[in-house]
Every structure is written in structure tokens, then in C-alpha cells.
CSV table of C-alpha atoms in Angstrom, one decimal:
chain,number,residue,atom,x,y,z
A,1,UNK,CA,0.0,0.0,0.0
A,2,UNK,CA,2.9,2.7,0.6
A,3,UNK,CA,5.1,1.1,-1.8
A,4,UNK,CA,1.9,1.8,-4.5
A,5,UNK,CA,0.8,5.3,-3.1
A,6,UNK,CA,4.5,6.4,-2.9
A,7,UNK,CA,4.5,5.0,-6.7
A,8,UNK,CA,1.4,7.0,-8.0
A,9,UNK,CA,3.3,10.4,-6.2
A,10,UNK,CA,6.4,9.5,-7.7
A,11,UNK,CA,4.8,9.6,-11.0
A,12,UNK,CA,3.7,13.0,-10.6
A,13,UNK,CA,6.4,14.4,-9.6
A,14,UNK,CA,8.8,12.8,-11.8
A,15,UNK,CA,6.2,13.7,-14.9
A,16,UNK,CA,7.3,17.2,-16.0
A,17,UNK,CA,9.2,18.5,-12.9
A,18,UNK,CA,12.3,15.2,-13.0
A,19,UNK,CA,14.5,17.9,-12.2
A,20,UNK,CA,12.7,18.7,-9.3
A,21,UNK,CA,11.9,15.2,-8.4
A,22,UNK,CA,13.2,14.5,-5.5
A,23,UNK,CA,11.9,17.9,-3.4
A,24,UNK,CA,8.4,16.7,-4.8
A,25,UNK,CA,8.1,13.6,-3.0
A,26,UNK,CA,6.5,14.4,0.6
A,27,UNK,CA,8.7,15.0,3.4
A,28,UNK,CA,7.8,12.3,5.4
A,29,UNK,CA,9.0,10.2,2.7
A,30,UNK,CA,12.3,12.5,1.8
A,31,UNK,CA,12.8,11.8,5.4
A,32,UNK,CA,12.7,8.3,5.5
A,33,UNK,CA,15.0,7.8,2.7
A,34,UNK,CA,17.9,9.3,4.0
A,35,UNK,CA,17.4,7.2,7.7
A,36,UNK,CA,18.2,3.7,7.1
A,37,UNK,CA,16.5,1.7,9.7
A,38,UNK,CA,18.2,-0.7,11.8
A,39,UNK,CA,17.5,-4.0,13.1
A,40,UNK,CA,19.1,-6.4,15.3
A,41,UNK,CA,23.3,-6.2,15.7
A,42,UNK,CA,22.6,-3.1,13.7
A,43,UNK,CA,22.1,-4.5,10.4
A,44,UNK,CA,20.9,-1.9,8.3
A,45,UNK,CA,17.4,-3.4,6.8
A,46,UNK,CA,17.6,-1.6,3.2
A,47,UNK,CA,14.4,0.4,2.4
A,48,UNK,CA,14.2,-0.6,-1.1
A,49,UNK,CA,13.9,-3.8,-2.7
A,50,UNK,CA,15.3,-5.6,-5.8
A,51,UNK,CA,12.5,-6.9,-8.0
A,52,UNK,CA,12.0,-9.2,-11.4
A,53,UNK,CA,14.0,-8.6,-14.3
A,54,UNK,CA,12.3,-6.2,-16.8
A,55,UNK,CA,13.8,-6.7,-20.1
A,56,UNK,CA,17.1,-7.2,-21.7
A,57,UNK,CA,17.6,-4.7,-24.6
A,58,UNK,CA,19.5,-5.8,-27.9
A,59,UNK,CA,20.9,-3.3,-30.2
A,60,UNK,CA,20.7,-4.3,-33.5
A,61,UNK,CA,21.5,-3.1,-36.4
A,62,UNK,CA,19.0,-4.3,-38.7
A,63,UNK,CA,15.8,-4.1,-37.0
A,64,UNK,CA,13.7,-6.1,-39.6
A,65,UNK,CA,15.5,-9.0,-39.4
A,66,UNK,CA,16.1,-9.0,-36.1
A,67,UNK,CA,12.2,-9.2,-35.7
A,68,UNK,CA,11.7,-12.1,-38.2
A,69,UNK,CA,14.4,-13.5,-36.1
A,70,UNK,CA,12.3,-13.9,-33.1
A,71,UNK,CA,9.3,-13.9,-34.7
A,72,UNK,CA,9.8,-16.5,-37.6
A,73,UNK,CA,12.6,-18.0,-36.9
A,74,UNK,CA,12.5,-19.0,-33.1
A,75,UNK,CA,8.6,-18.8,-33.0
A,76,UNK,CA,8.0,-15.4,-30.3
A,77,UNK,CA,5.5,-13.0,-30.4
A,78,UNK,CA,6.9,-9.8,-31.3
A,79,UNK,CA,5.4,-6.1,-31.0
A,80,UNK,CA,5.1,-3.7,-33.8
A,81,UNK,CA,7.6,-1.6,-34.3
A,82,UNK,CA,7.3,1.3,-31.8
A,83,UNK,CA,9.2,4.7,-32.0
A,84,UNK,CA,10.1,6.3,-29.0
A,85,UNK,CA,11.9,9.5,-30.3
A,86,UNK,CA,12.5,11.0,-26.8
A,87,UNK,CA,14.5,7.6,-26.3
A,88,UNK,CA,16.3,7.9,-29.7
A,89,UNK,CA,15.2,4.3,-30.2
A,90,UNK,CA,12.8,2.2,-32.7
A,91,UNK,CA,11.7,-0.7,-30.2
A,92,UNK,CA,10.4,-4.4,-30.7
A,93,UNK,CA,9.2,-5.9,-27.8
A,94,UNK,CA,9.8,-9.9,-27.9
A,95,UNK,CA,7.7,-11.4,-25.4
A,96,UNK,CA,9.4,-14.6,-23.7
A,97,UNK,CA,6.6,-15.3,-20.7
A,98,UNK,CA,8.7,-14.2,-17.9
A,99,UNK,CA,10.2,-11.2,-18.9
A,100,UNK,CA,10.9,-10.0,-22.7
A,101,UNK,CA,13.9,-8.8,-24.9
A,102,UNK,CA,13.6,-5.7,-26.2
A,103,UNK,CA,15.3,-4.9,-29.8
A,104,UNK,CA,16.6,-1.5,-30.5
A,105,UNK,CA,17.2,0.6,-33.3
A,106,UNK,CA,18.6,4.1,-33.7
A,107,UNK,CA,16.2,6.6,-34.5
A,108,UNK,CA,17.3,10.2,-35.4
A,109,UNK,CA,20.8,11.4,-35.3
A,110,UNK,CA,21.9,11.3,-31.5
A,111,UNK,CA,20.2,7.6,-30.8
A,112,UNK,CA,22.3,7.0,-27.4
A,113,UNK,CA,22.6,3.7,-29.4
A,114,UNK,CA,24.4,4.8,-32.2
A,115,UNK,CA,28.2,4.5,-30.2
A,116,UNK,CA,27.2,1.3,-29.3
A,117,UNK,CA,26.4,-0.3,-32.7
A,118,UNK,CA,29.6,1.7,-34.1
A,119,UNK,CA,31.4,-0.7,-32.3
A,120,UNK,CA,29.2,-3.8,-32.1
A,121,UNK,CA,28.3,-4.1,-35.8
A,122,UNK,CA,27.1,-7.5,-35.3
A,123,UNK,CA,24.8,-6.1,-32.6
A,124,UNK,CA,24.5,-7.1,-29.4
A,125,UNK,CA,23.1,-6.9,-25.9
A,126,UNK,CA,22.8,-3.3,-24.6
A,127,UNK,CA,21.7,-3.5,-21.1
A,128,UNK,CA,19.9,-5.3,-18.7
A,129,UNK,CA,16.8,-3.5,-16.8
A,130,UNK,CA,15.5,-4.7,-13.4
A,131,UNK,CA,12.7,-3.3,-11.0
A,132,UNK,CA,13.0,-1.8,-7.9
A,133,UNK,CA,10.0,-1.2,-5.5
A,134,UNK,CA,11.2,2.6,-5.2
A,135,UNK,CA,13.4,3.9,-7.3
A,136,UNK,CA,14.1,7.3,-4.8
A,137,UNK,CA,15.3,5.3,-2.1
A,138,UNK,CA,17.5,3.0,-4.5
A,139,UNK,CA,18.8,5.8,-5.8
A,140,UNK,CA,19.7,7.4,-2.2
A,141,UNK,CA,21.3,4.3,-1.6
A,142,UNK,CA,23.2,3.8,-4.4
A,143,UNK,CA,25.0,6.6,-3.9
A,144,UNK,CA,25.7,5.8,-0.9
A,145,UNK,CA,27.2,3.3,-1.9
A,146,UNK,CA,29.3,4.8,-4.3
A,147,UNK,CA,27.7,3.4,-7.3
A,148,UNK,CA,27.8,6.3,-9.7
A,149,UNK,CA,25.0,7.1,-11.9
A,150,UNK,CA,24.5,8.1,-15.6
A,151,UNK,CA,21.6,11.1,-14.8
A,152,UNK,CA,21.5,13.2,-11.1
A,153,UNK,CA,17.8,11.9,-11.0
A,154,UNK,CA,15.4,9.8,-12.7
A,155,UNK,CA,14.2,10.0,-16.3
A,156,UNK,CA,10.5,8.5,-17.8
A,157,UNK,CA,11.5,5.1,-19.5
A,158,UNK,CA,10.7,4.0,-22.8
A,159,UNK,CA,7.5,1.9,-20.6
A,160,UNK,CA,6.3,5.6,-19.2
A,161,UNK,CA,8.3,4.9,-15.6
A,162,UNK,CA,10.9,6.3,-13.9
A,163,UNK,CA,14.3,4.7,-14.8
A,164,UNK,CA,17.8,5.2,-13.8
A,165,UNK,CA,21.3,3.7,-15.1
A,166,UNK,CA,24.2,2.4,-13.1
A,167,UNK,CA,27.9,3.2,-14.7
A,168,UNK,CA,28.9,-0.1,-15.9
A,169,UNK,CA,31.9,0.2,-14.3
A,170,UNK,CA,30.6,0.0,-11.4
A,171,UNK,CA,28.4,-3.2,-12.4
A,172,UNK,CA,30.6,-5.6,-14.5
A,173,UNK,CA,30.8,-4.2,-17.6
A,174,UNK,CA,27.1,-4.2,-17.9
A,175,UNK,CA,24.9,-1.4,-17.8
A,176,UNK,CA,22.1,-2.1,-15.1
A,177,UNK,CA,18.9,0.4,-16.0
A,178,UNK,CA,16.5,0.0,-13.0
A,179,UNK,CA,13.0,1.2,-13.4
A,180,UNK,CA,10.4,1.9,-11.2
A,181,UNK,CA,7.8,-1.3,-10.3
B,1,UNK,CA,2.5,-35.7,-21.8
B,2,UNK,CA,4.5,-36.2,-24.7
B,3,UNK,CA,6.0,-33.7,-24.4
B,4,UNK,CA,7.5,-35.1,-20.7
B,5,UNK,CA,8.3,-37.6,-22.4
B,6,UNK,CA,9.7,-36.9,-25.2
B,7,UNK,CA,11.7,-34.7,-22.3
B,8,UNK,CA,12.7,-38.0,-20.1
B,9,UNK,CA,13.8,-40.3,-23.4
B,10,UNK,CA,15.9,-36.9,-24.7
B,11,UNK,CA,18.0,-37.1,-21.3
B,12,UNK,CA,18.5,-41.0,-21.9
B,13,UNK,CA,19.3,-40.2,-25.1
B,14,UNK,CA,21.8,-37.2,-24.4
B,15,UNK,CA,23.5,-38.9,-21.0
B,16,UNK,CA,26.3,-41.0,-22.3
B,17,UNK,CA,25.5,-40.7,-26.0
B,18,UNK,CA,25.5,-37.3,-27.0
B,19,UNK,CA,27.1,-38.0,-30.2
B,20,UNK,CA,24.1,-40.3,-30.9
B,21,UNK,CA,21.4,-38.2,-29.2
B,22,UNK,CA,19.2,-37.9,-32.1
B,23,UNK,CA,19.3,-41.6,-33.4
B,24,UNK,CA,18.4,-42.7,-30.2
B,25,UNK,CA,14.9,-41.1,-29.9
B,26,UNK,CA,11.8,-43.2,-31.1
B,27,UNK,CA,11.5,-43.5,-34.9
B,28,UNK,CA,7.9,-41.6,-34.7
B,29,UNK,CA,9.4,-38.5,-33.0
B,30,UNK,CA,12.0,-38.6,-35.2
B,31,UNK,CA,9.7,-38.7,-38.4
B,32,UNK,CA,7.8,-36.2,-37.2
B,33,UNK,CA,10.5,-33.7,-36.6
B,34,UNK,CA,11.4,-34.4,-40.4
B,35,UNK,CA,7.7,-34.0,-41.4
B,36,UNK,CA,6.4,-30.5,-40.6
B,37,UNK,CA,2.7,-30.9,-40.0
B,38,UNK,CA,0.8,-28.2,-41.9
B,39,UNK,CA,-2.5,-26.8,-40.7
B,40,UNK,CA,-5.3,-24.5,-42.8
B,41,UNK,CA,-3.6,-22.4,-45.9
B,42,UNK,CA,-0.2,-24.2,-45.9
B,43,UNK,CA,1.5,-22.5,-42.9
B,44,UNK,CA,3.4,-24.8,-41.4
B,45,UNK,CA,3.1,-25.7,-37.9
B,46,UNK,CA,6.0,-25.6,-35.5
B,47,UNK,CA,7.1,-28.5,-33.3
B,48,UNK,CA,8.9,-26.9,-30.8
B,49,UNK,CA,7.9,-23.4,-28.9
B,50,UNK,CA,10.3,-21.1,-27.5
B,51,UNK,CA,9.5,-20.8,-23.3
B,52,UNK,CA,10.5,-18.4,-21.0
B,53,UNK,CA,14.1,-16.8,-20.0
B,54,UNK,CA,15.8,-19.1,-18.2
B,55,UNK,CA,19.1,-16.6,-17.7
B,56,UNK,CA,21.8,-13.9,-18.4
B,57,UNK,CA,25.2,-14.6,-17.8
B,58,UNK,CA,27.8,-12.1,-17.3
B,59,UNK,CA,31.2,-12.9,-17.3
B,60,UNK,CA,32.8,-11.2,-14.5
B,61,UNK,CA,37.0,-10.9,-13.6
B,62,UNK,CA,36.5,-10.9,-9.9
B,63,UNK,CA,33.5,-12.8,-8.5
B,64,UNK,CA,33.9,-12.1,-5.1
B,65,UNK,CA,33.2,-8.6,-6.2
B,66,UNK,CA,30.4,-9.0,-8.7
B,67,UNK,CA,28.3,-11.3,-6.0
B,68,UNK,CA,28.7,-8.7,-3.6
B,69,UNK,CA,27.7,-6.1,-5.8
B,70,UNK,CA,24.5,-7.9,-6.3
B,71,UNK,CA,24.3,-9.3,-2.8
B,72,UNK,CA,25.2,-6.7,-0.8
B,73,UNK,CA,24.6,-3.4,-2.8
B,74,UNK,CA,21.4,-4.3,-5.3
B,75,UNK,CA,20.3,-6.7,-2.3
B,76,UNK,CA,19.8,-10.0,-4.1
B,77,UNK,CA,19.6,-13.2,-3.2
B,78,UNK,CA,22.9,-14.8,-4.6
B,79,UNK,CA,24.3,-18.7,-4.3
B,80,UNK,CA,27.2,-19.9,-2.8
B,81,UNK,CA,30.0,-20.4,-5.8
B,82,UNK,CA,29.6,-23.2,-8.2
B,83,UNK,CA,32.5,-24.6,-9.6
B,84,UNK,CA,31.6,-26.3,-12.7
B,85,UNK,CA,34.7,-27.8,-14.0
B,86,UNK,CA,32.8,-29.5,-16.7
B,87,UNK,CA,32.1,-26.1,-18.3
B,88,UNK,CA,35.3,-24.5,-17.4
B,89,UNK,CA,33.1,-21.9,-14.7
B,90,UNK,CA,32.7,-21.2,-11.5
B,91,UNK,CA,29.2,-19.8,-11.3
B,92,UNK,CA,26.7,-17.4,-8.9
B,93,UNK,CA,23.1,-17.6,-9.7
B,94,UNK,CA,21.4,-14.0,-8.7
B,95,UNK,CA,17.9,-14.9,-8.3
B,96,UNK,CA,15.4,-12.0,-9.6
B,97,UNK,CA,12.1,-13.7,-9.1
B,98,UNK,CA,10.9,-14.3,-12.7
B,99,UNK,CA,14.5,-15.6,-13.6
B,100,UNK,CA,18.1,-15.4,-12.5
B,101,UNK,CA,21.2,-14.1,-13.8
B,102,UNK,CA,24.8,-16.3,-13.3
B,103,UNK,CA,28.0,-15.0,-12.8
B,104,UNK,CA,30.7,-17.0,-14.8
B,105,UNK,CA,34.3,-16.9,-13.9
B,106,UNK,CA,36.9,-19.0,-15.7
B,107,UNK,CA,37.7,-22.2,-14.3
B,108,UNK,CA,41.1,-23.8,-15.6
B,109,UNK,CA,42.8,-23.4,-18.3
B,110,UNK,CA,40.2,-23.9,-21.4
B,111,UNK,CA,37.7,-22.2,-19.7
B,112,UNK,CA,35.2,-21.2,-22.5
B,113,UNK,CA,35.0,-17.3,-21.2
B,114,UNK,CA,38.6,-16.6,-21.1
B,115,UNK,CA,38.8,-15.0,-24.4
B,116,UNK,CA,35.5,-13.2,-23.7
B,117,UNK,CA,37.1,-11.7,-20.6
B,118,UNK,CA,41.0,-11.1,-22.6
B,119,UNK,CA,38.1,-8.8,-25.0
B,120,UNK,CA,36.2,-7.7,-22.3
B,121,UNK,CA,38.3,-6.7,-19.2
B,122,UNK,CA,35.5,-5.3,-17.1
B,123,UNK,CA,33.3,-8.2,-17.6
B,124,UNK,CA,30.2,-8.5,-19.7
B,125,UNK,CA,27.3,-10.1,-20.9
B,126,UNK,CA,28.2,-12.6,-22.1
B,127,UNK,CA,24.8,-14.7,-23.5
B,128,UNK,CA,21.3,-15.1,-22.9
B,129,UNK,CA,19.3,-18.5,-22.2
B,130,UNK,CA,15.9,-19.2,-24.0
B,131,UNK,CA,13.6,-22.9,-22.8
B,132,UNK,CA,12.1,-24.6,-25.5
B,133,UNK,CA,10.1,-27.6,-24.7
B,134,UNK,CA,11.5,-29.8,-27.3
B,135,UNK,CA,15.6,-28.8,-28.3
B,136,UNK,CA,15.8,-32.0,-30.8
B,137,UNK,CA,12.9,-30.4,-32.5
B,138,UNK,CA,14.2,-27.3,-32.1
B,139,UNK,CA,17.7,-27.7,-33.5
B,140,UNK,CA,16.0,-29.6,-37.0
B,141,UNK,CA,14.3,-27.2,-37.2
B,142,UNK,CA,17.0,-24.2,-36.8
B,143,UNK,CA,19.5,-26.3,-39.0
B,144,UNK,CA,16.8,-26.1,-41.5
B,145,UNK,CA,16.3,-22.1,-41.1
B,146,UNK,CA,20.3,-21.9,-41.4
B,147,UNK,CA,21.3,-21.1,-38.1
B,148,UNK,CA,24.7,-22.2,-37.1
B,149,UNK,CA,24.5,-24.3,-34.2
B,150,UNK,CA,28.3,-24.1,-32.3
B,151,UNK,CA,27.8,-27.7,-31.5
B,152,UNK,CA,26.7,-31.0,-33.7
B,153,UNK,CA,24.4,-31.9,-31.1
B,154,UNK,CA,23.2,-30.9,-27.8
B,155,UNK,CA,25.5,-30.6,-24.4
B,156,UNK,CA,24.3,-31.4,-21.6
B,157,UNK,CA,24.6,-27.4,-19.7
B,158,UNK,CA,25.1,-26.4,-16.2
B,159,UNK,CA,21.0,-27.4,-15.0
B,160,UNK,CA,21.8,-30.6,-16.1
B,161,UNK,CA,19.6,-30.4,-19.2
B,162,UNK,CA,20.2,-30.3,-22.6
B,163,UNK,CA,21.5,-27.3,-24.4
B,164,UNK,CA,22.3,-25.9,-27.2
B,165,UNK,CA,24.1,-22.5,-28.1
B,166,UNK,CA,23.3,-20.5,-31.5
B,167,UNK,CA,26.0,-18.8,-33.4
B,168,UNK,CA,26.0,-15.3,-32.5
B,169,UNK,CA,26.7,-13.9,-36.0
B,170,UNK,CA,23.1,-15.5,-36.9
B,171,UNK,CA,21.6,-13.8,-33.8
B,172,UNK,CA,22.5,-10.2,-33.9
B,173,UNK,CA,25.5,-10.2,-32.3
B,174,UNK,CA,24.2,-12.0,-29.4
B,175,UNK,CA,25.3,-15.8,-28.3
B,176,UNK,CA,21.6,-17.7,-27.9
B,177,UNK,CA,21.6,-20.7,-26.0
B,178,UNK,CA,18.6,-22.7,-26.0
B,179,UNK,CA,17.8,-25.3,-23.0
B,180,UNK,CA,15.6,-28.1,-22.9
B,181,UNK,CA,12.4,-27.0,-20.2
């Protein structure tokens, strides 16, 4: 129930005003994020939780035949092609049951995409995107814990939520997105 | 049902006599995955259906590190270490609720993700894991659709089940493997 009410304000306050985000969120909340709460031998119990894996995204760099692929070859069920200009990105969506791939495509001249296909010309996987039951307090902690961050605060992802990436240096070599719940 | 046990003779089949694997299945299955059944209009009617993602793996340089990023910093649940000798790994499953991710670090000499690591320093992802519920079927059938297969016939993987991996170049820069459900 506060994990879906703090959702719905997050929303509004990341929708139009992300620069402003975090002041948005009511104080009670603001407050709670920056007091980890302890339990027993002073373990601090983290206020933020770790959910299902959203998508893996694929840059490819032929986005038709990356979707017959899927679709024809290996038997998925694919989306339409979506353009999300803000993103820079035409998107497939291959559905897998559990979670879903999600193909990617340059659109328009600075795709954030277009470095990475420059040097994979194959294609390849792009990132990885997992949940998190609140992405303001993930973010709190994650800096925190020195994990460094490729915005100052959370951006609307191409599924209308807010998102965040971790450096992948930081993270393996692979860029973790998370994204709201 | 057939399906199970289809599943059951496939690991009789595989254990012990992988070079054989496919002779060793009943001669109906085998007809039928030479005979593509055909329903209205002439669209032929797969055999085999793609499942769910059963995981990433990330190739990591220090595994100590990577669990406890996940462990201790994204707050995941995370195995002890695996060594696989077999496969040349040592392995971490990250459990993410809808599916997992594993850590691979190279175990001996040959290990198979030493050269992806001498590429990729930081670490990486290095492929994805697809089910199917029947990989014979599946891999006549991919054959057929001319996707190099890196193997003549299936392995038995890390679960214990049947696998299969998919030549990148055929899959968009991305190494497929496909594991019996």
C-alpha cells in the first residue's frame, strides 16, 4: 500500500518536474530515505527492494530482421515496431513469458545507441533492466554506496516509468537500467 | 504428456551418448520432426515453442566482487560459488524472481569465457538463455532455417539439461543458448 501510493506520487512528480523530483516527494518520505532503519546487531534493513528482471535490450542493427528472427525463426511473439523519439530508439518488444527482450534501433541522429552499434556491428546486448520497489530510495542508496549514476535523477523510460542507469563500471561491464515497479 | 516424455527419453538419449542423441529417440518422434505438420492455408506448424528466460550470464574478472555487488549493494539473493569444471566456470546464480542471472568466472585453463574476458576486461554479458520444450525439434528445425549451431548436437549445460548454443553472427551479435524446459 505505501510502496503503490508512494509509486502514484512519484509519478507525478517525476512527470514534468524530473529535475525537481526528488523535493516533490513528501517530506515524510524525503525523510525516510535518508534514515536507514536498523534491526538487530545493527544490520541496516535496506528500504528498497530488488524486483524481477524487466527486459534485456539488444541493439541491433537491422531491425527487420532481427524481428523475423524472433518472430519466424524462433517462434516469439513480437510487437510492432514502436518509435520512442525522446529515447532515440525504434523498439520491438519480444515477449518470452517471464520477462521479454527488447530490440533496439537508432532513431534520429543522437540515438544513445548509435556509439554502441559503431562498435558492435554485429549487434549485441545493450543493457539489462530490473525493478525496484522505489526507485528514490534505490537511488539514495546507491550513492551511498558509491555506485555512480548516468543522470542526477530519474528520467521517464521507454514503458512511461521512472528509470535510472548504473555506470557499468561499477556493475561488471554491464549497464544495469532500473525502473520503477 | 508427450511432451515429458519426449523430455525423459531426450536425457537417456543425451546422457552418455550425445554423439548419438538424435538416433536414439523413437522412430515416430524422429519422423515427425522431419515432417512438418501443416495446418489451414499451408502454414506450417512448428514443433517446438520457444518458453521463457531461463538466464543472463555475465562474465565477471573478480567474483567475489560481482556477488557482492549484487548481494550486498542491489540486495539480491545470490548462491554460494559453483564450480563447474565441466564447463570450465565457476558460477553465482542472482535470483530475480521471474528468472536469474549467473556469474561465470573461468575455471582452468580452457575455460570457455577466457577469451571473452581477454576482450572484455571489465566483464560483460556474455549470452542469454531461452527454454524450449523440445531442443531435438528445435535444433531440425534451426538447422533447417540456417542457423549455425556451435555444437553437432546438444550438451548437456550447467542445469543438467540439454542445451544448445546458437552462433552469435546468426543472432545479432548476441550468443543464444537454448535449454531443454
Amino acid at each position: 500500500m505505501t510502496a503503490k501510493m508512494a509509486s502514484s506520487l512519484l509519478k507525478v512528480a517525476v512527470t514534468g518536474l524530473s529535475r525537481c523530483a526528488r523535493h516533490s516527494v513528501p517530506s515524510m518520505r524525503a525523510l525516510s530515505l535518508t534514515v536507514p532503519v536498523t534491526v538487530s546487531k545493527g544490520v541496516p534493513q535496506s528500504l528498497w527492494k530488488l524486483g524481477r528482471l524487466n527486459h534485456v535490450a539488444i541493439a541491433v542493427p537491422d531491425l527487420e530482421k532481427a524481428t523475423a528472427l524472433y518472430r519466424d525463426v524462433l517462434g516469439a511473439q513480437v510487437s510492432a515496431t514502436v518509435p520512442l523519439p525522446e529515447h532515440g530508439v525504434y523498439t520491438v518488444f519480444v515477449e518470452l513469458g517471464n520477462t521479454k527482450l527488447e530490440l533496439l534501433h537508432p532513431l534520429g541522429e543522437k540515438s544513445p545507441i548509435a556509439g554502441f552499434l559503431q562498435k558492435n556491428k554485429a549487434g549485441g546486448m545493450h543493457h539489462i533492466c530490473i525493478e525496484v520497489d522505489d526507485i528514490n530510495a534505490a537511488i539514495v542508496d546507491l550513492k551511498e554506496k558509491k555506485i555512480r549514476l548516468l543522470s542526477p535523477e530519474p528520467r521517464i523510460g521507454a514503458h512511461g516509468k521512472p528509470v535510472m542507469f548504473l555506470h557499468p563500471k561499477d556493475c561488471d561491464g554491464v549497464l544495469v537500467e532500473i525502473e520503477q515497479a
